[in-house]
């Protein structure tokens, strides 16, 4: 019985204490319902603002009562939201947006009742009398330990702006762009969600009273409702989450709009400061220091100081730096005008705002007088960089002249398929891929450090923004600069919160720009690749625990790498399209004129100095001098063969015709018997012989090319004429083909020697040699093939004649190696035959006469099956020489004249 009495007494005491605590809370902190009723009493709702004039609505919103009520209510809603979402880790982090709302130099503290920063434990509407009751000792202790400040999630003034935007958008916005439309839509979504939340607080959630906000009086719950309708079917926590989501969207668009507005205001203030500076310089120029001039200077300095402070509060030290630079430029303009005697610039001129330069047009207005620097103009501040880019342009034009079907897109985008056939190119592609992977791995490692290093990832985002801005139309650039705000991105990644949604939006926007600018044929592949990437990023973002930092770093790198690669593909497509449009022009006289002017500029060759260009073109001069020594012998050989050919073609065979036999050191004799076909068997009779101008520089250039590729030394940029510096790769390819022909002819000679020893003649011998040519041609496609491999192949071919013979691969390898020695007689004879055939093909072309002479020369060594290879090589050399003569003809003519 006593225990029961004590228990009831304890319950009574607890009830009294609870009632006293509740009463004290109502008096000092106030309930959520009371704070909501205070806001409703301000008579600000979506319905009322439509009928209020702008001045009345502005006065009602900016009144102290409204600001105090809204601030207290939003602070309470924030605390309730934090409690309801304490177990939810997916709450959006908006600190980076809230920081943009605070002045750059005053983010640490604000005035009471107006700022966005408060102490975590401060309550809304706290009684000021309680502050006076704090003891001095407690004040001293609190002053020694400064309170940790945190930003308000729902700033009152920013929230009330939503009502102004809905009620009077024409007064809030100076223009109606995409930013303004997006902010207006976000405000129209935010206010209804907030008023639904207010309705739930006042009327309570539907069909239950257990979850209503605590209140000592049930009669007050019906007062001040915003509307007579129910609150819907959502509970308080769900509606609170909807309100926060709408708020995050509204805040994002509000910050984007304010940042743009701040930059525009900053430019206006800088322009006013420059106008004051120019006006002062004009009035005080050349005037002695009078009282009026001093007064003007003092007033201008005071006005500029006020403008500087305003800019400092607006955009921080960055804006002040822009102001100082603009003032320095204004003073420099005045000094330059004074020195040149020009009138000073007008202080009332409206300078154009800085814009990002658009890509320059590739085609000059005068398409037939193209200068080297006008063909593919690019911005550069360093002369060496200009020279490098100009050389790249020369290479592009040179490729289009030599390869009519050349295409930049196939060369850049599809180069991987081509590199599979080229071992060296494939190795280069592998090295490039390894270097790229190493770079991105380094970025990931920097993000996984403690603390993370965000400099490189921010730099990559800035690079992505710059790439898109450089290729986007002018109308898109403002939106691009705002949407891909590098400063906001830097704050997001450095905040330590893994905001996947923000990063996903950035990727969506960047890829949408790429798809809009890119070719429609690539859209489907790009979208499929992006969908696969999004799935991968979603899997990464779903990881929890200690993997958060690593997974977020990996997601950042993968996403940025994908978009940057798509941008590179887009740039390559744009360049290919522009070059394709220029192709008809560049493959005509304009292309030759461009290369001629570029060559003249690179080697400082003016039209007046063409008569004496040996000093600038030393290698070309020496090369032509060496060719001049062999012109007479080449003329004698070629003309003798032509005479024999025409004698045979006319039916008058003579003893002075083509030589029937040629003795070789390897044994055996090439016999031109009755069964051998004559050069005319496969050709029809031409009408007249080709005219060769042996004294012209064109002939010397063609003979000189044969001399270059038949040299023992490998072709490099340092040992070829200056006129072929852009075609080093073509000369290397031709030299490799020439050496391949020498090996083929030597190998066929060895096979012929063995076949004749076995008694093969006539068609059987021809078929055997053709089979040997095909086998050798296949293995010589490998640039790394060895002499021993070729010897084994020759041995296998020989064994096919007599399977009973023993394999003699080593012997074949030794004989082949000796025959390919530069000092060996076989090598000299074979080289002489191949060179003679090439000269005939280069000088006479692939027509009847040229092909007949090539066949006649090759028949001397039994290599008539190589005629196609000789003609193809000769055609490429002929085209190379013809284009060079069209481009460098004036200098060739001058150097040849100096020799005669």
Tab-separated table of N, CA, C and O in Angstrom, residues 686-782:
chain	number	residue	atom	x	y	z
A	686	UNK	N	51.926	1.387	-129.574
A	686	UNK	CA	51.563	2.772	-129.348
A	686	UNK	C	51.735	3.575	-130.624
A	686	UNK	O	52.443	3.191	-131.541
A	687	UNK	N	51.091	4.731	-130.676
A	687	UNK	CA	51.148	5.537	-131.880
A	687	UNK	C	52.491	6.248	-132.033
A	687	UNK	O	53.030	6.344	-133.130
A	688	UNK	N	53.021	6.804	-130.902
A	688	UNK	CA	54.270	7.537	-131.004
A	688	UNK	C	55.004	7.470	-129.675
A	688	UNK	O	54.376	7.289	-128.616
A	689	UNK	N	56.339	7.594	-129.678
A	689	UNK	CA	57.094	7.505	-128.431
A	689	UNK	C	56.901	8.744	-127.566
A	689	UNK	O	56.555	9.822	-128.054
A	690	UNK	N	57.140	8.536	-126.276
A	690	UNK	CA	57.040	9.633	-125.321
A	690	UNK	C	58.277	10.517	-125.438
A	690	UNK	O	59.394	10.036	-125.658
A	691	UNK	N	58.084	11.830	-125.280
A	691	UNK	CA	59.183	12.784	-125.367
A	691	UNK	C	59.749	13.023	-123.980
A	691	UNK	O	59.012	13.418	-123.059
A	692	UNK	N	61.024	12.761	-123.798
A	692	UNK	CA	61.704	12.994	-122.523
A	692	UNK	C	62.600	14.220	-122.637
A	692	UNK	O	63.438	14.311	-123.542
A	693	UNK	N	62.416	15.161	-121.707
A	693	UNK	CA	63.238	16.366	-121.662
A	693	UNK	C	64.355	16.141	-120.624
A	693	UNK	O	64.151	16.358	-119.429
A	694	UNK	N	65.483	15.697	-121.087
A	694	UNK	CA	66.563	15.320	-120.176
A	694	UNK	C	67.199	16.529	-119.486
A	694	UNK	O	67.842	16.384	-118.452
A	695	UNK	N	67.036	17.710	-120.034
A	695	UNK	CA	67.625	18.898	-119.416
A	695	UNK	C	66.697	19.571	-118.410
A	695	UNK	O	67.098	20.535	-117.758
A	696	UNK	N	65.468	19.084	-118.284
A	696	UNK	CA	64.506	19.720	-117.381
A	696	UNK	C	64.745	19.286	-115.938
A	696	UNK	O	65.290	18.209	-115.668
A	697	UNK	N	64.298	20.126	-115.007
A	697	UNK	CA	64.440	19.772	-113.590
A	697	UNK	C	63.465	18.675	-113.203
A	697	UNK	O	63.690	17.947	-112.228
A	698	UNK	N	62.344	18.518	-113.931
A	698	UNK	CA	61.404	17.429	-113.611
A	698	UNK	C	62.077	16.071	-113.763
A	698	UNK	O	61.929	15.188	-112.900
A	699	UNK	N	62.829	15.874	-114.856
A	699	UNK	CA	63.526	14.602	-115.059
A	699	UNK	C	64.565	14.370	-113.979
A	699	UNK	O	64.714	13.248	-113.467
A	700	UNK	N	65.272	15.402	-113.596
A	700	UNK	CA	66.299	15.248	-112.576
A	700	UNK	C	65.689	14.913	-111.212
A	700	UNK	O	66.259	14.144	-110.441
A	701	UNK	N	64.550	15.500	-110.916
A	701	UNK	CA	63.892	15.187	-109.645
A	701	UNK	C	63.462	13.724	-109.608
A	701	UNK	O	63.628	13.024	-108.588
A	702	UNK	N	62.939	13.207	-110.739
A	702	UNK	CA	62.516	11.800	-110.777
A	702	UNK	C	63.712	10.859	-110.632
A	702	UNK	O	63.644	9.881	-109.874
A	703	UNK	N	64.779	11.160	-111.337
A	703	UNK	CA	65.978	10.329	-111.185
A	703	UNK	C	66.558	10.457	-109.784
A	703	UNK	O	67.083	9.489	-109.231
A	704	UNK	N	66.449	11.639	-109.215
A	704	UNK	CA	66.954	11.833	-107.854
A	704	UNK	C	66.199	11.029	-106.825
A	704	UNK	O	66.785	10.547	-105.844
A	705	UNK	N	64.899	10.867	-107.021
A	705	UNK	CA	64.124	10.049	-106.085
A	705	UNK	C	64.554	8.590	-106.141
A	705	UNK	O	64.632	7.908	-105.097
A	706	UNK	N	64.809	8.086	-107.349
A	706	UNK	CA	65.308	6.709	-107.463
A	706	UNK	C	66.646	6.585	-106.758
A	706	UNK	O	66.932	5.583	-106.089
A	707	UNK	N	67.488	7.599	-106.854
A	707	UNK	CA	68.795	7.577	-106.191
A	707	UNK	C	68.641	7.571	-104.678
A	707	UNK	O	69.385	6.883	-103.955
A	708	UNK	N	67.673	8.317	-104.155
A	708	UNK	CA	67.473	8.388	-102.697
A	708	UNK	C	67.064	7.039	-102.138
A	708	UNK	O	67.638	6.542	-101.161
A	709	UNK	N	66.046	6.420	-102.744
A	709	UNK	CA	65.521	5.180	-102.153
A	709	UNK	C	66.454	4.000	-102.400
A	709	UNK	O	66.374	2.988	-101.681
A	710	UNK	N	67.336	4.099	-103.397
A	710	UNK	CA	68.258	2.988	-103.651
A	710	UNK	C	69.548	3.113	-102.860
A	710	UNK	O	70.436	2.271	-102.989
A	711	UNK	N	69.649	4.151	-102.028
A	711	UNK	CA	70.832	4.301	-101.204
A	711	UNK	C	70.869	3.298	-100.069
A	711	UNK	O	69.842	2.754	-99.636
A	712	UNK	N	72.062	3.053	-99.575
A	712	UNK	CA	72.230	2.083	-98.478
A	712	UNK	C	71.805	2.690	-97.147
A	712	UNK	O	71.233	2.013	-96.292
A	713	UNK	N	72.066	3.977	-96.967
A	713	UNK	CA	71.687	4.630	-95.723
A	713	UNK	C	70.176	4.787	-95.631
A	713	UNK	O	69.520	5.106	-96.632
A	714	UNK	N	69.609	4.570	-94.437
A	714	UNK	CA	68.156	4.746	-94.294
A	714	UNK	C	67.764	6.208	-94.457
A	714	UNK	O	68.520	7.123	-94.120
A	715	UNK	N	66.583	6.434	-94.968
A	715	UNK	CA	66.088	7.789	-95.202
A	715	UNK	C	65.725	8.443	-93.875
A	715	UNK	O	64.970	7.888	-93.073
A	716	UNK	N	66.274	9.629	-93.639
A	716	UNK	CA	65.933	10.436	-92.476
A	716	UNK	C	65.703	11.873	-92.931
A	716	UNK	O	66.040	12.254	-94.057
A	717	UNK	N	65.177	12.674	-92.052
A	717	UNK	CA	64.890	14.063	-92.397
A	717	UNK	C	66.163	14.868	-92.609
A	717	UNK	O	66.136	15.914	-93.255
A	718	UNK	N	67.277	14.373	-92.063
A	718	UNK	CA	68.533	15.121	-92.151
A	718	UNK	C	69.337	14.807	-93.407
A	718	UNK	O	70.276	15.542	-93.725
A	719	UNK	N	69.030	13.722	-94.110
A	719	UNK	CA	69.834	13.369	-95.282
A	719	UNK	C	69.034	13.368	-96.578
A	719	UNK	O	69.417	12.737	-97.559
A	720	UNK	N	67.891	14.038	-96.584
A	720	UNK	CA	67.102	14.170	-97.803
A	720	UNK	C	66.955	15.661	-98.126
A	720	UNK	O	67.149	16.517	-97.252
A	721	UNK	N	66.604	16.017	-99.345
A	721	UNK	CA	66.423	17.427	-99.691
A	721	UNK	C	65.338	18.100	-98.852
A	721	UNK	O	64.381	17.445	-98.400
A	722	UNK	N	65.494	19.390	-98.633
A	722	UNK	CA	64.511	20.138	-97.840
A	722	UNK	C	63.130	20.090	-98.475
A	722	UNK	O	62.115	20.181	-97.769
A	723	UNK	N	63.085	19.926	-99.780
A	723	UNK	CA	61.801	19.922	-100.472
A	723	UNK	C	60.949	18.690	-100.176
A	723	UNK	O	59.764	18.669	-100.513
A	724	UNK	N	61.541	17.661	-99.575
A	724	UNK	CA	60.801	16.425	-99.275
A	724	UNK	C	60.663	16.184	-97.779
A	724	UNK	O	60.390	15.062	-97.344
A	725	UNK	N	60.839	17.222	-96.963
A	725	UNK	CA	60.737	17.048	-95.520
A	725	UNK	C	59.340	16.626	-95.076
A	725	UNK	O	59.185	15.948	-94.057
A	726	UNK	N	58.331	17.036	-95.816
A	726	UNK	CA	56.963	16.643	-95.462
A	726	UNK	C	56.622	15.239	-95.934
A	726	UNK	O	55.538	14.731	-95.609
A	727	UNK	N	57.492	14.611	-96.700
A	727	UNK	CA	57.218	13.284	-97.275
A	727	UNK	C	58.276	12.264	-96.878
A	727	UNK	O	58.555	11.333	-97.634
A	728	UNK	N	58.849	12.444	-95.690
A	728	UNK	CA	59.847	11.480	-95.225
A	728	UNK	C	59.233	10.093	-95.121
A	728	UNK	O	59.852	9.084	-95.503
A	729	UNK	N	58.017	10.012	-94.627
A	729	UNK	CA	57.391	8.698	-94.464
A	729	UNK	C	57.158	8.018	-95.818
A	729	UNK	O	57.245	6.788	-95.912
A	730	UNK	N	56.871	8.794	-96.847
A	730	UNK	CA	56.686	8.195	-98.168
A	730	UNK	C	58.008	7.682	-98.733
A	730	UNK	O	58.054	6.621	-99.367
A	731	UNK	N	59.082	8.435	-98.538
A	731	UNK	CA	60.382	7.970	-99.010
A	731	UNK	C	60.847	6.740	-98.239
A	731	UNK	O	61.458	5.833	-98.813
A	732	UNK	N	60.553	6.686	-96.952
A	732	UNK	CA	60.911	5.485	-96.179
A	732	UNK	C	60.145	4.268	-96.679
A	732	UNK	O	60.700	3.177	-96.815
A	733	UNK	N	58.864	4.473	-96.929
A	733	UNK	CA	58.057	3.365	-97.448
A	733	UNK	C	58.571	2.912	-98.809
A	733	UNK	O	58.655	1.701	-99.092
A	734	UNK	N	58.946	3.873	-99.677
A	734	UNK	CA	59.475	3.526	-100.997
A	734	UNK	C	60.819	2.814	-100.867
A	734	UNK	O	61.105	1.867	-101.622
A	735	UNK	N	61.651	3.244	-99.909
A	735	UNK	CA	62.947	2.577	-99.716
A	735	UNK	C	62.755	1.147	-99.227
A	735	UNK	O	63.455	0.220	-99.669
A	736	UNK	N	61.806	0.942	-98.334
A	736	UNK	CA	61.512	-0.418	-97.879
A	736	UNK	C	61.023	-1.293	-99.032
A	736	UNK	O	61.398	-2.471	-99.155
A	737	UNK	N	60.199	-0.725	-99.903
A	737	UNK	CA	59.699	-1.477	-101.043
A	737	UNK	C	60.828	-1.808	-102.023
A	737	UNK	O	60.873	-2.900	-102.589
A	738	UNK	N	61.738	-0.863	-102.196
A	738	UNK	CA	62.891	-1.118	-103.071
A	738	UNK	C	63.749	-2.264	-102.524
A	738	UNK	O	64.156	-3.173	-103.269
A	739	UNK	N	64.043	-2.230	-101.236
A	739	UNK	CA	64.842	-3.303	-100.635
A	739	UNK	C	64.107	-4.640	-100.719
A	739	UNK	O	64.741	-5.692	-100.907
A	740	UNK	N	62.790	-4.575	-100.584
A	740	UNK	CA	62.002	-5.800	-100.725
A	740	UNK	C	62.118	-6.357	-102.138
A	740	UNK	O	62.217	-7.580	-102.329
A	741	UNK	N	62.131	-5.486	-103.150
A	741	UNK	CA	62.291	-5.924	-104.533
A	741	UNK	C	63.664	-6.543	-104.770
A	741	UNK	O	63.787	-7.546	-105.483
A	742	UNK	N	64.687	-5.956	-104.176
A	742	UNK	CA	66.041	-6.507	-104.327
A	742	UNK	C	66.106	-7.916	-103.749
A	742	UNK	O	66.689	-8.844	-104.343
A	743	UNK	N	65.488	-8.114	-102.595
A	743	UNK	CA	65.494	-9.449	-101.979
A	743	UNK	C	64.700	-10.432	-102.837
A	743	UNK	O	65.109	-11.598	-103.029
A	744	UNK	N	63.556	-9.974	-103.371
A	744	UNK	CA	62.751	-10.847	-104.214
A	744	UNK	C	63.516	-11.266	-105.468
A	744	UNK	O	63.517	-12.455	-105.850
A	745	UNK	N	64.173	-10.311	-106.119
A	745	UNK	CA	64.920	-10.645	-107.338
A	745	UNK	C	66.061	-11.603	-107.016
A	745	UNK	O	66.287	-12.600	-107.730
A	746	UNK	N	66.770	-11.343	-105.920
A	746	UNK	CA	67.879	-12.228	-105.538
A	746	UNK	C	67.364	-13.623	-105.212
A	746	UNK	O	67.965	-14.646	-105.616
A	747	UNK	N	66.255	-13.702	-104.468
A	747	UNK	CA	65.691	-15.010	-104.141
A	747	UNK	C	65.234	-15.759	-105.371
A	747	UNK	O	65.428	-16.987	-105.487
A	748	UNK	N	64.628	-15.063	-106.338
A	748	UNK	CA	64.187	-15.714	-107.572
A	748	UNK	C	65.375	-16.203	-108.400
A	748	UNK	O	65.283	-17.240	-109.085
A	749	UNK	N	66.480	-15.459	-108.357
A	749	UNK	CA	67.676	-15.918	-109.058
A	749	UNK	C	68.189	-17.235	-108.480
A	749	UNK	O	68.576	-18.159	-109.209
A	750	UNK	N	68.188	-17.335	-107.135
A	750	UNK	CA	68.626	-18.588	-106.494
A	750	UNK	C	67.682	-19.732	-106.851
A	750	UNK	O	68.112	-20.866	-107.118
A	751	UNK	N	66.370	-19.453	-106.842
A	751	UNK	CA	65.410	-20.502	-107.200
A	751	UNK	C	65.572	-20.913	-108.661
A	751	UNK	O	65.490	-22.099	-109.014
A	752	UNK	N	65.808	-19.928	-109.526
A	752	UNK	CA	65.967	-20.240	-110.943
A	752	UNK	C	67.204	-21.096	-111.175
A	752	UNK	O	67.196	-22.035	-111.992
A	753	UNK	N	68.287	-20.765	-110.444
A	753	UNK	CA	69.516	-21.552	-110.587
A	753	UNK	C	69.259	-23.011	-110.243
A	753	UNK	O	69.666	-23.937	-110.974
A	754	UNK	N	68.559	-23.259	-109.111
A	754	UNK	CA	68.273	-24.634	-108.701
A	754	UNK	C	67.286	-25.306	-109.660
A	754	UNK	O	67.405	-26.508	-109.935
A	755	UNK	N	66.312	-24.559	-110.152
A	755	UNK	CA	65.310	-25.151	-111.047
A	755	UNK	C	65.928	-25.531	-112.384
A	755	UNK	O	65.623	-26.606	-112.942
A	756	UNK	N	66.799	-24.658	-112.921
A	756	UNK	CA	67.465	-24.987	-114.187
A	756	UNK	C	68.363	-26.191	-114.003
A	756	UNK	O	68.482	-27.059	-114.883
A	757	UNK	N	68.998	-26.296	-112.821
A	757	UNK	CA	69.828	-27.471	-112.554
A	757	UNK	C	69.022	-28.750	-112.526
A	757	UNK	O	69.552	-29.835	-112.799
A	758	UNK	N	67.731	-28.643	-112.176
A	758	UNK	CA	66.852	-29.823	-112.157
A	758	UNK	C	66.175	-30.055	-113.499
A	758	UNK	O	65.375	-30.983	-113.625
A	759	UNK	N	66.471	-29.187	-114.463
A	759	UNK	CA	65.951	-29.423	-115.812
A	759	UNK	C	64.641	-28.748	-116.113
A	759	UNK	O	64.021	-29.068	-117.132
A	760	UNK	N	64.181	-27.825	-115.295
A	760	UNK	CA	62.931	-27.122	-115.571
A	760	UNK	C	63.151	-26.049	-116.631
A	760	UNK	O	64.138	-25.308	-116.575
A	761	UNK	N	62.216	-25.967	-117.571
A	761	UNK	CA	62.271	-24.947	-118.623
A	761	UNK	C	60.858	-24.546	-119.004
A	761	UNK	O	59.881	-25.195	-118.608
A	762	UNK	N	60.765	-23.484	-119.762
A	762	UNK	CA	59.496	-23.078	-120.333
A	762	UNK	C	58.449	-22.708	-119.307
A	762	UNK	O	58.721	-22.040	-118.297
A	763	UNK	N	57.228	-23.171	-119.560
A	763	UNK	CA	56.111	-22.812	-118.698
A	763	UNK	C	56.259	-23.384	-117.299
A	763	UNK	O	55.841	-22.767	-116.318
A	764	UNK	N	56.841	-24.566	-117.173
A	764	UNK	CA	57.051	-25.152	-115.844
A	764	UNK	C	57.968	-24.268	-115.014
A	764	UNK	O	57.745	-24.051	-113.808
A	765	UNK	N	58.983	-23.716	-115.640
A	765	UNK	CA	59.901	-22.827	-114.927
A	765	UNK	C	59.182	-21.544	-114.518
A	765	UNK	O	59.349	-21.052	-113.393
A	766	UNK	N	58.356	-21.019	-115.429
A	766	UNK	CA	57.604	-19.807	-115.107
A	766	UNK	C	56.650	-20.031	-113.943
A	766	UNK	O	56.532	-19.189	-113.035
A	767	UNK	N	55.952	-21.158	-113.933
A	767	UNK	CA	55.015	-21.446	-112.850
A	767	UNK	C	55.751	-21.607	-111.523
A	767	UNK	O	55.280	-21.159	-110.468
A	768	UNK	N	56.914	-22.266	-111.569
A	768	UNK	CA	57.689	-22.450	-110.348
A	768	UNK	C	58.160	-21.097	-109.801
A	768	UNK	O	58.076	-20.837	-108.594
A	769	UNK	N	58.647	-20.215	-110.674
A	769	UNK	CA	59.113	-18.903	-110.233
A	769	UNK	C	57.952	-18.041	-109.726
A	769	UNK	O	58.116	-17.275	-108.769
A	770	UNK	N	56.788	-18.183	-110.356
A	770	UNK	CA	55.626	-17.427	-109.861
A	770	UNK	C	55.218	-17.909	-108.478
A	770	UNK	O	54.881	-17.105	-107.591
A	771	UNK	N	55.264	-19.224	-108.253
A	771	UNK	CA	54.961	-19.756	-106.935
A	771	UNK	C	55.985	-19.261	-105.911
A	771	UNK	O	55.644	-18.878	-104.789
A	772	UNK	N	57.263	-19.253	-106.301
A	772	UNK	CA	58.292	-18.747	-105.403
A	772	UNK	C	58.101	-17.276	-105.097
A	772	UNK	O	58.285	-16.835	-103.943
A	773	UNK	N	57.725	-16.487	-106.105
A	773	UNK	CA	57.480	-15.059	-105.876
A	773	UNK	C	56.344	-14.856	-104.886
A	773	UNK	O	56.413	-13.991	-103.969
A	774	UNK	N	55.262	-15.630	-105.019
A	774	UNK	CA	54.122	-15.492	-104.110
A	774	UNK	C	54.512	-15.853	-102.677
A	774	UNK	O	54.120	-15.155	-101.726
A	775	UNK	N	55.284	-16.944	-102.498
A	775	UNK	CA	55.705	-17.353	-101.152
A	775	UNK	C	56.608	-16.298	-100.525
A	775	UNK	O	56.439	-15.931	-99.351
A	776	UNK	N	57.571	-15.817	-101.276
A	776	UNK	CA	58.476	-14.801	-100.742
A	776	UNK	C	57.745	-13.488	-100.466
A	776	UNK	O	58.044	-12.781	-99.493
A	777	UNK	N	56.787	-13.168	-101.312
A	777	UNK	CA	56.027	-11.934	-101.119
A	777	UNK	C	55.269	-11.961	-99.801
A	777	UNK	O	55.142	-10.939	-99.111
A	778	UNK	N	54.758	-13.122	-99.431
A	778	UNK	CA	53.987	-13.243	-98.186
A	778	UNK	C	54.886	-13.063	-96.968
A	778	UNK	O	54.569	-12.302	-96.046
A	779	UNK	N	56.014	-13.747	-96.930
A	779	UNK	CA	56.851	-13.671	-95.724
A	779	UNK	C	57.548	-12.313	-95.616
A	779	UNK	O	57.892	-11.876	-94.515
A	780	UNK	N	57.765	-11.625	-96.755
A	780	UNK	CA	58.407	-10.315	-96.700
A	780	UNK	C	57.460	-9.212	-96.265
A	780	UNK	O	57.889	-8.063	-96.064
A	781	UNK	N	56.176	-9.516	-96.093
A	781	UNK	CA	55.254	-8.533	-95.541
A	781	UNK	C	55.565	-8.246	-94.076
A	781	UNK	O	55.216	-7.181	-93.568
A	782	UNK	N	56.196	-9.189	-93.417
A	782	UNK	CA	56.611	-8.989	-92.027
A	782	UNK	C	57.907	-8.189	-92.009
A	782	UNK	O	58.944	-8.666	-92.498
